[in-house]
Short mmCIF file of C-alpha atoms and ligand atoms in Angstrom, two decimals:
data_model
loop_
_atom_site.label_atom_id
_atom_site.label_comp_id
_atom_site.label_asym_id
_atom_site.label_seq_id
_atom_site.Cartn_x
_atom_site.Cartn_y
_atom_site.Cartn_z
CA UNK A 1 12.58 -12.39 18.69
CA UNK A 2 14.08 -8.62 18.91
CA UNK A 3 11.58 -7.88 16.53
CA UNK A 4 8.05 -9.69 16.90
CA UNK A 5 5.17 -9.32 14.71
CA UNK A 6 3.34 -7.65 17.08
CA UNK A 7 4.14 -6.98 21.05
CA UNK A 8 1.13 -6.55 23.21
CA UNK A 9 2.65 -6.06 26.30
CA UNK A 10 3.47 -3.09 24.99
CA UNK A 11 1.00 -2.10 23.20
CA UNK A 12 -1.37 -2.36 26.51
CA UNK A 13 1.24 -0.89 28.66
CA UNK A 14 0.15 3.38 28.12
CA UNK A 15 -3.22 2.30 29.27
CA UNK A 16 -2.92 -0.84 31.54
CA UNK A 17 -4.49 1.63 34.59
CA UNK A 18 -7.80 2.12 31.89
CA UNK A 19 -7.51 -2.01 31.31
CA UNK A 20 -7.44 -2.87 34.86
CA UNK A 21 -9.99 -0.06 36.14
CA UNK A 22 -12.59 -2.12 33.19
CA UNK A 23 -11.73 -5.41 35.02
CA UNK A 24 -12.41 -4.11 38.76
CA UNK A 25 -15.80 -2.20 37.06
CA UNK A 26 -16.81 -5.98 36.04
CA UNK A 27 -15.60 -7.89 39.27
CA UNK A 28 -17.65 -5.40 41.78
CA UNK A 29 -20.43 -5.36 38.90
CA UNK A 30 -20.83 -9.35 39.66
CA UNK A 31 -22.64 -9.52 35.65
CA UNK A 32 -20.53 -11.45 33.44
CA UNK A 33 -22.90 -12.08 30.66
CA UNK A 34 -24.49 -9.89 28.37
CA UNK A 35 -25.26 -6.84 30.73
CA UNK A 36 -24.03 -2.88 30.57
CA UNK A 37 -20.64 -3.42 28.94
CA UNK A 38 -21.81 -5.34 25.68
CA UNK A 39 -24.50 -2.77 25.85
CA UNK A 40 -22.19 0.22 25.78
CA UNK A 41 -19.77 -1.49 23.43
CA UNK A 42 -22.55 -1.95 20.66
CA UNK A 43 -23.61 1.52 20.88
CA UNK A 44 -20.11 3.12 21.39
CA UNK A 45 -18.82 0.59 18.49
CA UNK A 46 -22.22 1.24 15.96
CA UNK A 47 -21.54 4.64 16.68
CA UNK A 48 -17.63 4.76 15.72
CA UNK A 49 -18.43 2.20 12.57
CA UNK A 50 -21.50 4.33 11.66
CA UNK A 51 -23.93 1.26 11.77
CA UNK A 52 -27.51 1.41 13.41
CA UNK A 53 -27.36 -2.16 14.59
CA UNK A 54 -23.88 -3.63 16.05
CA UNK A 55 -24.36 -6.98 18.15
CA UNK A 56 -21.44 -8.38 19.94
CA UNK A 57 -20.55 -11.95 19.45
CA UNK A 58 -18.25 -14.90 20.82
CA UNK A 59 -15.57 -14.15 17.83
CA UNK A 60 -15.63 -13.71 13.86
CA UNK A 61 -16.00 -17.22 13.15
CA UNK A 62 -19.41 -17.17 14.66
CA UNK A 63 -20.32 -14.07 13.44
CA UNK A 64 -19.64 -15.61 9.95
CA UNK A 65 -21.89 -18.19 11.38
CA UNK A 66 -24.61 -16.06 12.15
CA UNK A 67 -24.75 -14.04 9.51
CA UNK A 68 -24.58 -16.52 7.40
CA UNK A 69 -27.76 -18.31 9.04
CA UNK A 70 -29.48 -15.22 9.67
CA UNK A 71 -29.90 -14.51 5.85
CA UNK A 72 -31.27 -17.97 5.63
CA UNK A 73 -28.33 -20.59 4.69
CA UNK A 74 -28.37 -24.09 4.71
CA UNK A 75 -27.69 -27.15 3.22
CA UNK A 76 -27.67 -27.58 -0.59
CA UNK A 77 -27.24 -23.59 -1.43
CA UNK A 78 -23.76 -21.83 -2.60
CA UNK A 79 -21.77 -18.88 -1.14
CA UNK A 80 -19.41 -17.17 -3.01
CA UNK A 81 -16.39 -16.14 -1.25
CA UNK A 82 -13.03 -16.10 -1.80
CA UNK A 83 -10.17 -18.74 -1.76
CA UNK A 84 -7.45 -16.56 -0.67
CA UNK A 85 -8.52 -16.13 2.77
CA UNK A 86 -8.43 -17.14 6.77
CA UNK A 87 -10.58 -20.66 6.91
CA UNK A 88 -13.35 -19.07 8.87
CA UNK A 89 -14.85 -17.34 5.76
CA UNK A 90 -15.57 -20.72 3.92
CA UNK A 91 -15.60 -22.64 7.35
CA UNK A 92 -18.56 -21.12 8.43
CA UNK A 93 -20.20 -21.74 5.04
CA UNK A 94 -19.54 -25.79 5.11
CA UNK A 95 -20.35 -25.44 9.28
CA UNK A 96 -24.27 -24.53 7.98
CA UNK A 97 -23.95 -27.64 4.90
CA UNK A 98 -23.33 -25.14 2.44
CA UNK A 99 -21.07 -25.41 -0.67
CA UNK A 100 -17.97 -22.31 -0.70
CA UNK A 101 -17.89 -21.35 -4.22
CA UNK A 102 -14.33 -19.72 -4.80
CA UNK A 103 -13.50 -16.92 -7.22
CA UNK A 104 -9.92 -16.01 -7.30
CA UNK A 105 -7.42 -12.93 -6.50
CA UNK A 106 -6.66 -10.06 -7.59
CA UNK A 107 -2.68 -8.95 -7.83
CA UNK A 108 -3.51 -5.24 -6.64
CA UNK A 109 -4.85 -5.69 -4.04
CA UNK A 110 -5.01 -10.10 -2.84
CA UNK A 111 -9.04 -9.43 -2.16
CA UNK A 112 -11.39 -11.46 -4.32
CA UNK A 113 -11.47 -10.58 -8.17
CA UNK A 114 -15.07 -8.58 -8.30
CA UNK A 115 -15.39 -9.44 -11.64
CA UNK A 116 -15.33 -13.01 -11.07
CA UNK A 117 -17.82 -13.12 -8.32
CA UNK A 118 -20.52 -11.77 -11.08
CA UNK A 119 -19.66 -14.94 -13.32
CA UNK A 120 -20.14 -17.34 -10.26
CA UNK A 121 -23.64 -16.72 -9.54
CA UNK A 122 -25.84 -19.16 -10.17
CA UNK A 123 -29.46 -20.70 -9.11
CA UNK A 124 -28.05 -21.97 -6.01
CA UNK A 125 -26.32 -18.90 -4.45
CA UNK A 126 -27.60 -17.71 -1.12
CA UNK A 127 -24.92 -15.36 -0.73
CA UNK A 128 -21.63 -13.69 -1.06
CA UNK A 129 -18.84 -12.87 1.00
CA UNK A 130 -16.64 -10.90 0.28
CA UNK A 131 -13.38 -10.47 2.82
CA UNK A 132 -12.11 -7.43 3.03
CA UNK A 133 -8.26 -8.74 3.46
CA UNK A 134 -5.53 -7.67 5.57
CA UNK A 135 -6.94 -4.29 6.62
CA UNK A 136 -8.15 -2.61 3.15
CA UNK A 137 -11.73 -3.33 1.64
CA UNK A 138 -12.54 -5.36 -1.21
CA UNK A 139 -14.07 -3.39 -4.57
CA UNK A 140 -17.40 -3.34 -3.83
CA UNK A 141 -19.43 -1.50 -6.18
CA UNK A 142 -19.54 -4.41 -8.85
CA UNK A 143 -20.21 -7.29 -5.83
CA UNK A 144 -22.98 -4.87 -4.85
CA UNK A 145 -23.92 -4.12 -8.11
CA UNK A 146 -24.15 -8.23 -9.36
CA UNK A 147 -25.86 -8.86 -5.73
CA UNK A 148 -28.56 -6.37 -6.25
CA UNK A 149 -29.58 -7.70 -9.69
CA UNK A 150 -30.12 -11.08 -8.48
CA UNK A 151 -31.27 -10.18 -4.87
CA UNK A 152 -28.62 -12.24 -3.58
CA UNK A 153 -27.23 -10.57 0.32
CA UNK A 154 -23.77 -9.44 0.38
CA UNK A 155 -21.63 -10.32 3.70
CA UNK A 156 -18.39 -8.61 4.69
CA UNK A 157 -15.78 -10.49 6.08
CA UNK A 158 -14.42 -7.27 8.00
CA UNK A 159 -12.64 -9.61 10.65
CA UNK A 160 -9.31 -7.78 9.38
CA UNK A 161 -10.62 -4.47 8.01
CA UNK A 162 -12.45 -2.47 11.37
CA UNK A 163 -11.97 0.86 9.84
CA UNK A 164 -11.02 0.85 6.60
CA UNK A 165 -12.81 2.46 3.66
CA UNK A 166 -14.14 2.12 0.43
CA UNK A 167 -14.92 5.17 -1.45
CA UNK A 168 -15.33 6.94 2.03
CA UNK A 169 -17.58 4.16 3.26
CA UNK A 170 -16.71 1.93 6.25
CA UNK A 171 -16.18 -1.65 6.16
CA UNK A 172 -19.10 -3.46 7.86
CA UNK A 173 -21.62 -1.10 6.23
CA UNK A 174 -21.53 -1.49 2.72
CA UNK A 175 -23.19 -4.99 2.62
CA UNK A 176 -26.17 -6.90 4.24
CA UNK A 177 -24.46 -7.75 7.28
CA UNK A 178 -21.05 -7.09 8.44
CA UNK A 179 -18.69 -9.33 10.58
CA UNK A 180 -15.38 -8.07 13.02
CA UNK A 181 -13.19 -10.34 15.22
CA UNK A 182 -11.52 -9.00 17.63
CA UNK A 183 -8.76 -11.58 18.39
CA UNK A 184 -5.85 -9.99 19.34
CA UNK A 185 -3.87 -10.34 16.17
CA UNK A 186 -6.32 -7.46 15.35
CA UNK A 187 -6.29 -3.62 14.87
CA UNK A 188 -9.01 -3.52 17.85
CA UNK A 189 -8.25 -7.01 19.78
CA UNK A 190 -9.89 -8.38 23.10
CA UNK A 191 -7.92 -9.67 25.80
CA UNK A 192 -8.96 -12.75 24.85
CA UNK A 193 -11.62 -13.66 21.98
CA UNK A 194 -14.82 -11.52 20.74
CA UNK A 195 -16.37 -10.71 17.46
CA UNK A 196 -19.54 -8.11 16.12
CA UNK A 197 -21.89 -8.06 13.66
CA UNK A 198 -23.21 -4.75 11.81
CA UNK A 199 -26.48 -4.59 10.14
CA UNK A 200 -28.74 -1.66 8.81
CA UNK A 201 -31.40 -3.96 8.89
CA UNK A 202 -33.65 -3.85 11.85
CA UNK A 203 -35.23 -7.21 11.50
CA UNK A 204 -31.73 -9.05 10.95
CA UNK A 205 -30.36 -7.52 14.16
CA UNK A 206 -32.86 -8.80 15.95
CA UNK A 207 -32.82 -12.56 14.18
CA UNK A 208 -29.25 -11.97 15.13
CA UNK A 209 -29.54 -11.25 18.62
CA UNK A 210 -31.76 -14.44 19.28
CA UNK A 211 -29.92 -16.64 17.10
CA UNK A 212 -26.34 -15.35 19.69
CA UNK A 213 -28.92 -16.85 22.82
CA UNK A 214 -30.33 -19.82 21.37
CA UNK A 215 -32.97 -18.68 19.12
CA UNK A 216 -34.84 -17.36 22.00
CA UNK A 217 -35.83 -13.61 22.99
CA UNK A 218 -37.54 -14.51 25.66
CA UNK A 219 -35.58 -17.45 27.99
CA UNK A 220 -36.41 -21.37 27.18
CA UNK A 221 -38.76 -20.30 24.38
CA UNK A 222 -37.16 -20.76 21.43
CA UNK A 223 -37.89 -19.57 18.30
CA UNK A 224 -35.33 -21.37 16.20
CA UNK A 225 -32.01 -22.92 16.89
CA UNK A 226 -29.28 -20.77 17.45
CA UNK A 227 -26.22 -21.54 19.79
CA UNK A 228 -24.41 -19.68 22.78
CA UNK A 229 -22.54 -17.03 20.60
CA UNK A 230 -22.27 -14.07 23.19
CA UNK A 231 -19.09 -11.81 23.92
CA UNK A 232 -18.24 -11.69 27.49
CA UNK A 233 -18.86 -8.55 29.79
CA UNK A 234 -15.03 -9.12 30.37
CA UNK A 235 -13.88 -8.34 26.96
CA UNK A 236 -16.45 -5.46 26.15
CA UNK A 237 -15.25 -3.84 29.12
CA UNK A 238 -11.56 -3.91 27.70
CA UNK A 239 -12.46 -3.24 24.14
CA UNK A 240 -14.21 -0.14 25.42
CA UNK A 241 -11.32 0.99 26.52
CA UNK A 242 -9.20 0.09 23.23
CA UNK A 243 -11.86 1.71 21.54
CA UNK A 244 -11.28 5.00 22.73
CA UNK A 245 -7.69 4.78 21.23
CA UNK A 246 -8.26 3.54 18.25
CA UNK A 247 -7.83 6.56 15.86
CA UNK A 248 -4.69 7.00 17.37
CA UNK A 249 -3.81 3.58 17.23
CA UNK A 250 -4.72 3.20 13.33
CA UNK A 251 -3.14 6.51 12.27
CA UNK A 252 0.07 5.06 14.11
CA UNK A 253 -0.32 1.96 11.67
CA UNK A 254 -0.71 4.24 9.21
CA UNK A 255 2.66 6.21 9.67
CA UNK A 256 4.85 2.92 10.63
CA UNK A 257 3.04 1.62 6.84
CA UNK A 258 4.00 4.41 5.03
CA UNK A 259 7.85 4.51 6.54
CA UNK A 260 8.20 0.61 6.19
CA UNK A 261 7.05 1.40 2.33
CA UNK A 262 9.72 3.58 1.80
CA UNK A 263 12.28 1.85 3.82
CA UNK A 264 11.57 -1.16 1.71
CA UNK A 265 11.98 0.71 -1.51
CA UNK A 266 15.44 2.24 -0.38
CA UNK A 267 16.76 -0.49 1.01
CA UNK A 268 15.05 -3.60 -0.96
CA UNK A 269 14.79 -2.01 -4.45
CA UNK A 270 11.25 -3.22 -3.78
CA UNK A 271 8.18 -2.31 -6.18
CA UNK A 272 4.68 -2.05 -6.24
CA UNK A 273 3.27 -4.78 -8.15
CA UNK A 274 1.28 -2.87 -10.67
CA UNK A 275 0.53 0.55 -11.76
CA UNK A 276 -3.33 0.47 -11.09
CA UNK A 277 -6.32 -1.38 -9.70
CA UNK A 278 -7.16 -4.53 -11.55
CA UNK A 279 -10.02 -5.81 -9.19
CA UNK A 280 -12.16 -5.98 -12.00
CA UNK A 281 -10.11 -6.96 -14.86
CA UNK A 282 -7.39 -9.37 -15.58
CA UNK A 283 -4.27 -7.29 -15.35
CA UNK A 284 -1.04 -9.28 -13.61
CA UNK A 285 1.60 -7.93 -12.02
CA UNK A 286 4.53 -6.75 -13.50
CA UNK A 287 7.22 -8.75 -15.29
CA UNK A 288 9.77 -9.00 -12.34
CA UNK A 289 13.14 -11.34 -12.04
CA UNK A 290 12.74 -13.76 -9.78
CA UNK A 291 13.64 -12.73 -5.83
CA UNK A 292 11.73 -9.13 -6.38
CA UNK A 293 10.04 -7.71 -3.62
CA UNK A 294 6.55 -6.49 -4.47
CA UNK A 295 4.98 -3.96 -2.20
CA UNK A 296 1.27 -3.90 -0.92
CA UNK A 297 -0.65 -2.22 -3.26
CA UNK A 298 -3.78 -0.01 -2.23
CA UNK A 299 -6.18 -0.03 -4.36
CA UNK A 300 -8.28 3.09 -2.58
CA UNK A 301 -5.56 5.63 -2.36
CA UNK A 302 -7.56 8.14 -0.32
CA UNK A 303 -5.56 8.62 2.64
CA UNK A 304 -6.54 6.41 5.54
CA UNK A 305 -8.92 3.88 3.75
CA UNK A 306 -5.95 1.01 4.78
CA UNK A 307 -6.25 -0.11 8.24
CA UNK A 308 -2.75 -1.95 7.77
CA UNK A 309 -3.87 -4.83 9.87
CA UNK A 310 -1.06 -7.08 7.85
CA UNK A 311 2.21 -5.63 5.83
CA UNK A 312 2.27 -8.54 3.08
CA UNK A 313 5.12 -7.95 0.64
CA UNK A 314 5.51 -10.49 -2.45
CA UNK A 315 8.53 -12.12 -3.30
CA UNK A 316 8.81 -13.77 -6.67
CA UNK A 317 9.31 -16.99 -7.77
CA UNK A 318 9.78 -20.36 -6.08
CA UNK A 319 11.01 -20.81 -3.04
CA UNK A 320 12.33 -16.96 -2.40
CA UNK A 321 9.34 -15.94 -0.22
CA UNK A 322 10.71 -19.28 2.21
CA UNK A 323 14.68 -18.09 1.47
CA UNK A 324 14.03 -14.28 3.29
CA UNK A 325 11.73 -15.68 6.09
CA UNK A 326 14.42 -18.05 6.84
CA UNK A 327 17.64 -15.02 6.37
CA UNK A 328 14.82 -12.86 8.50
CA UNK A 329 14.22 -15.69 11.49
CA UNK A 330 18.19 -15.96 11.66
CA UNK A 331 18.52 -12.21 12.43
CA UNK A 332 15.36 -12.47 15.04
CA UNK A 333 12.62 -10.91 12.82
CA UNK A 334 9.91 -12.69 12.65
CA UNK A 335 7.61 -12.95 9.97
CA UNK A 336 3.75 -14.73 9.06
CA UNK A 337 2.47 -16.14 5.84
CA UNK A 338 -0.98 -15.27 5.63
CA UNK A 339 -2.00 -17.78 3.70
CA UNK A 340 0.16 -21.32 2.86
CA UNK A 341 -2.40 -23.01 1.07
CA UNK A 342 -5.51 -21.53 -0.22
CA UNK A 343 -9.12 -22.49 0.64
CA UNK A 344 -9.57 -24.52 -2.39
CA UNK A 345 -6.86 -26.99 -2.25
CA UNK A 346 -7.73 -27.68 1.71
CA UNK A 347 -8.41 -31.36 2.66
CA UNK A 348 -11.87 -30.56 4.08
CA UNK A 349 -12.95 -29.47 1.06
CA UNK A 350 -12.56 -31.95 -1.37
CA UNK A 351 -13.84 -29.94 -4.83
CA UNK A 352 -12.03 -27.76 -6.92
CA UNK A 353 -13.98 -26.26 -9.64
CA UNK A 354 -12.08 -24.00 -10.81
CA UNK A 355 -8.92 -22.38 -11.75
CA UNK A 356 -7.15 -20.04 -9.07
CA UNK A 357 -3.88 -19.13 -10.57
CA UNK A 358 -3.20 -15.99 -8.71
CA UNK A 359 -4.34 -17.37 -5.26
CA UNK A 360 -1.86 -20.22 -5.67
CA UNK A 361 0.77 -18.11 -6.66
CA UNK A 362 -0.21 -15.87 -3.85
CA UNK A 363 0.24 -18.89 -1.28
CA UNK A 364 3.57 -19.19 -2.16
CA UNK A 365 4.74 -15.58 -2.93
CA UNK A 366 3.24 -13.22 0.04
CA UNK A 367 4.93 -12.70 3.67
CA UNK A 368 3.81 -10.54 6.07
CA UNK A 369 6.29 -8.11 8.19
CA UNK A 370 6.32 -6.64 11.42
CA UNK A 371 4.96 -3.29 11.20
CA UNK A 372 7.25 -1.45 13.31
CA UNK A 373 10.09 -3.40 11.68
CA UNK A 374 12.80 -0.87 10.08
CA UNK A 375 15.01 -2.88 7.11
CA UNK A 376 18.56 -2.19 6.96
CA UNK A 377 20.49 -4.40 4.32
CA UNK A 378 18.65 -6.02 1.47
CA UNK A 379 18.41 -9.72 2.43
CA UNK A 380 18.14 -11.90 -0.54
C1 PLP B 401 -10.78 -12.97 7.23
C2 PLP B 401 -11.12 -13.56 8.56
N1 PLP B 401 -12.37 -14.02 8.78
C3 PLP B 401 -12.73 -14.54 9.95
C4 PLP B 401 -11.84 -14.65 10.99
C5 PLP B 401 -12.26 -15.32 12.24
O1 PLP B 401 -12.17 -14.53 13.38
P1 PLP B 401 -11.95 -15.20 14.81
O2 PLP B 401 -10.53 -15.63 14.91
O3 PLP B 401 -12.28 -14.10 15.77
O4 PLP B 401 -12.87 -16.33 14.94
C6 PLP B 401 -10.54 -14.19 10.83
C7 PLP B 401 -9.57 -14.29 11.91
O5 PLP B 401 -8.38 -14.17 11.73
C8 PLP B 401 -10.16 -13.64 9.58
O6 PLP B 401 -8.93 -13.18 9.36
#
């Protein structure tokens, strides 16, 4: 592909010396599990997320997982959480005998429709999570707002969002609990797999930290059943070192976002989708002709609250999202759809209780681009 979704190689090569300086500072250490590099990952990455509490985990699946379990779901109760979204978010609901309840989209934005999420609690919810999707944060004054009143813990599915902002606040910190994965697809990604969770609360932390080592604090006495969740010396050694260019690396995204929007616009004719925020309301997206490009929207226009970890452009009606993948993959730029089929018309999950209009549409419209891709002639 001349121009890949993402290119590692190169995007370790200015500090490959830093990378392999972390692995020979783990080799000579001889500790490989759970000694000074987690350590000085939680506190370096608490300290950059602004959380007291950051535990490192095995990846953001199982931080869903034991987040999830650490605010005390099982079998029989309901999480709300959206449909439009990476398996792992209602995976790790259905993994604890849980029941994902799905609210839909909204077309600003593609993060779960806050409105909705009020409507959808019932006796039997345990939680909510809500994902903050493809690098910008979900509205979360009304989830926090409809939480609160019915005491119900909010979870953020930050797996894609390490950084970004909602009204100034970081994801990861707005909720109950916070979850990150850093695969490397990711704006901070291991060499390999790893995940965090980010509490304020004290108490959970801890429940947390047992439940990564088998429900025990102290060794073979266990306190309640937890698993072998923990993030490898290995990768907190090399995240350490992405950490410390991370700024850089997101205001980078930043730039290459705000040229791709313009270069699309030029050179696509392509439009945002709306003219405001409808999170909370029912508002659709303009009245377009068919083959339109529709740009990402950001909802929170304060500069640098969009982490950019996808570019997902729109194209309208059927089949036109499939025709420019294919006219891109002929001229070597390759492309993702991030997300074919939504959550509630999977096989695994065999109810649909609801109507999800705009995450079906969503399924078939939305394509993500290469970042540092550059657009010359428009393609469909
Ligand atoms: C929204 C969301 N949640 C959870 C995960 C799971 O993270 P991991 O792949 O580290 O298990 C991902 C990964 O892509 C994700 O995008």
């Amino acid at each position: 592909m001349k121009v890949p979704m993402l290119d590692l190689v190169a995007e370790h090569a200015p500090y490959r010396g830093e990378l392999q300086s972390a692995f020979e500072r783990v080799l000579d250490s001889g500790r490989f599990v759970l000694g000074p590099e987690v350590e000085g990952f939680e506190r370096e990455i608490g300290a950059w997320i602004g959380v007291p509490h950051a535990v490192g985990v095995s990846n953001g699946s199982d931080a869903l997982l034991l987040a999830l379990q650490a605010v005390g779901v099982g079998p029989g109760d309901e999480v709300i959480c959206p449909t439009y979204t990476f398996f792992a978010t209602a995976g790790a609901v259905a993994r604890l005998g849980a029941k994902p309840v799905f609210v839909d989209s909204a077309e600003c934005c593609y993060n779960l429709r806050a409105d909705q999420v009020a409507a959808k609690i019932g006796p039997k919810t345990k939680a909510i999570i809500a994902v903050h999707l493809f690098g910008q944060c979900a509205d979360m004054d009304p989830i926090l707002t409809a939480a609160q009143k019915h005491g119900i813990p909010v979870i953020e599915d930050a797996a894609q969002a390490l950084g970004a902002k909602d009204k100034g606040r970081q994801a990861g910190t707005m909720g109950t609990i916070g979850t990150f994965s850093f695969f490397p697809t990711k704006n901070l990604g291991a060499l390999g797999e790893g995940g965090l969770i980010t509490t304020k609360d004290a108490s959970l932390a801890e429940k947390i930290r047992k439940l990564r080592v088998h429900g025990a604090k102290q060794k073979y006495f266990h306190e309640m059943i937890g698993g072998n969740f923990r993030l490898h010396e290995l990768q907190a050694a090399f995240l350490r070192v992405k950490l410390r260019h991370l700024n850089s690396a997101l205001r980078k995204r930043r730039q290459s976002a705000e040229k791709l929007l313009a270069g699309l616009r030029d050179k696509w004719s392509a439009i945002m989708p709306l003219d405001s925020c409808v999170c909370r309301g029912t508002g659709g997206a303009k009245d377009v002709k068919p083959g339109t490009v529709l740009l990402p929207f950001s909802c929170h226009s304060a500069e640098g609250e969009h982490t950019w970890n996808q570019f997902v452009i729109r194209v309208t009606g059927p089949g036109n999202r499939d025709a420019l993948k294919e006219k891109l993959a002929a001229v070597s730029i390759q492309t993702e759809v991030y997300y074919p089929r939504a959550m509630h018309e999977q096989a695994c999950f065999d109810h649909v209780d609801g109507a999800y209009p705009i995450s079906e549409k969503l399924c078939m419209e939305t394509m993500a681009l290469p970042l540092s891709g550059s657009f010359s002639a428009p393609l469909i």
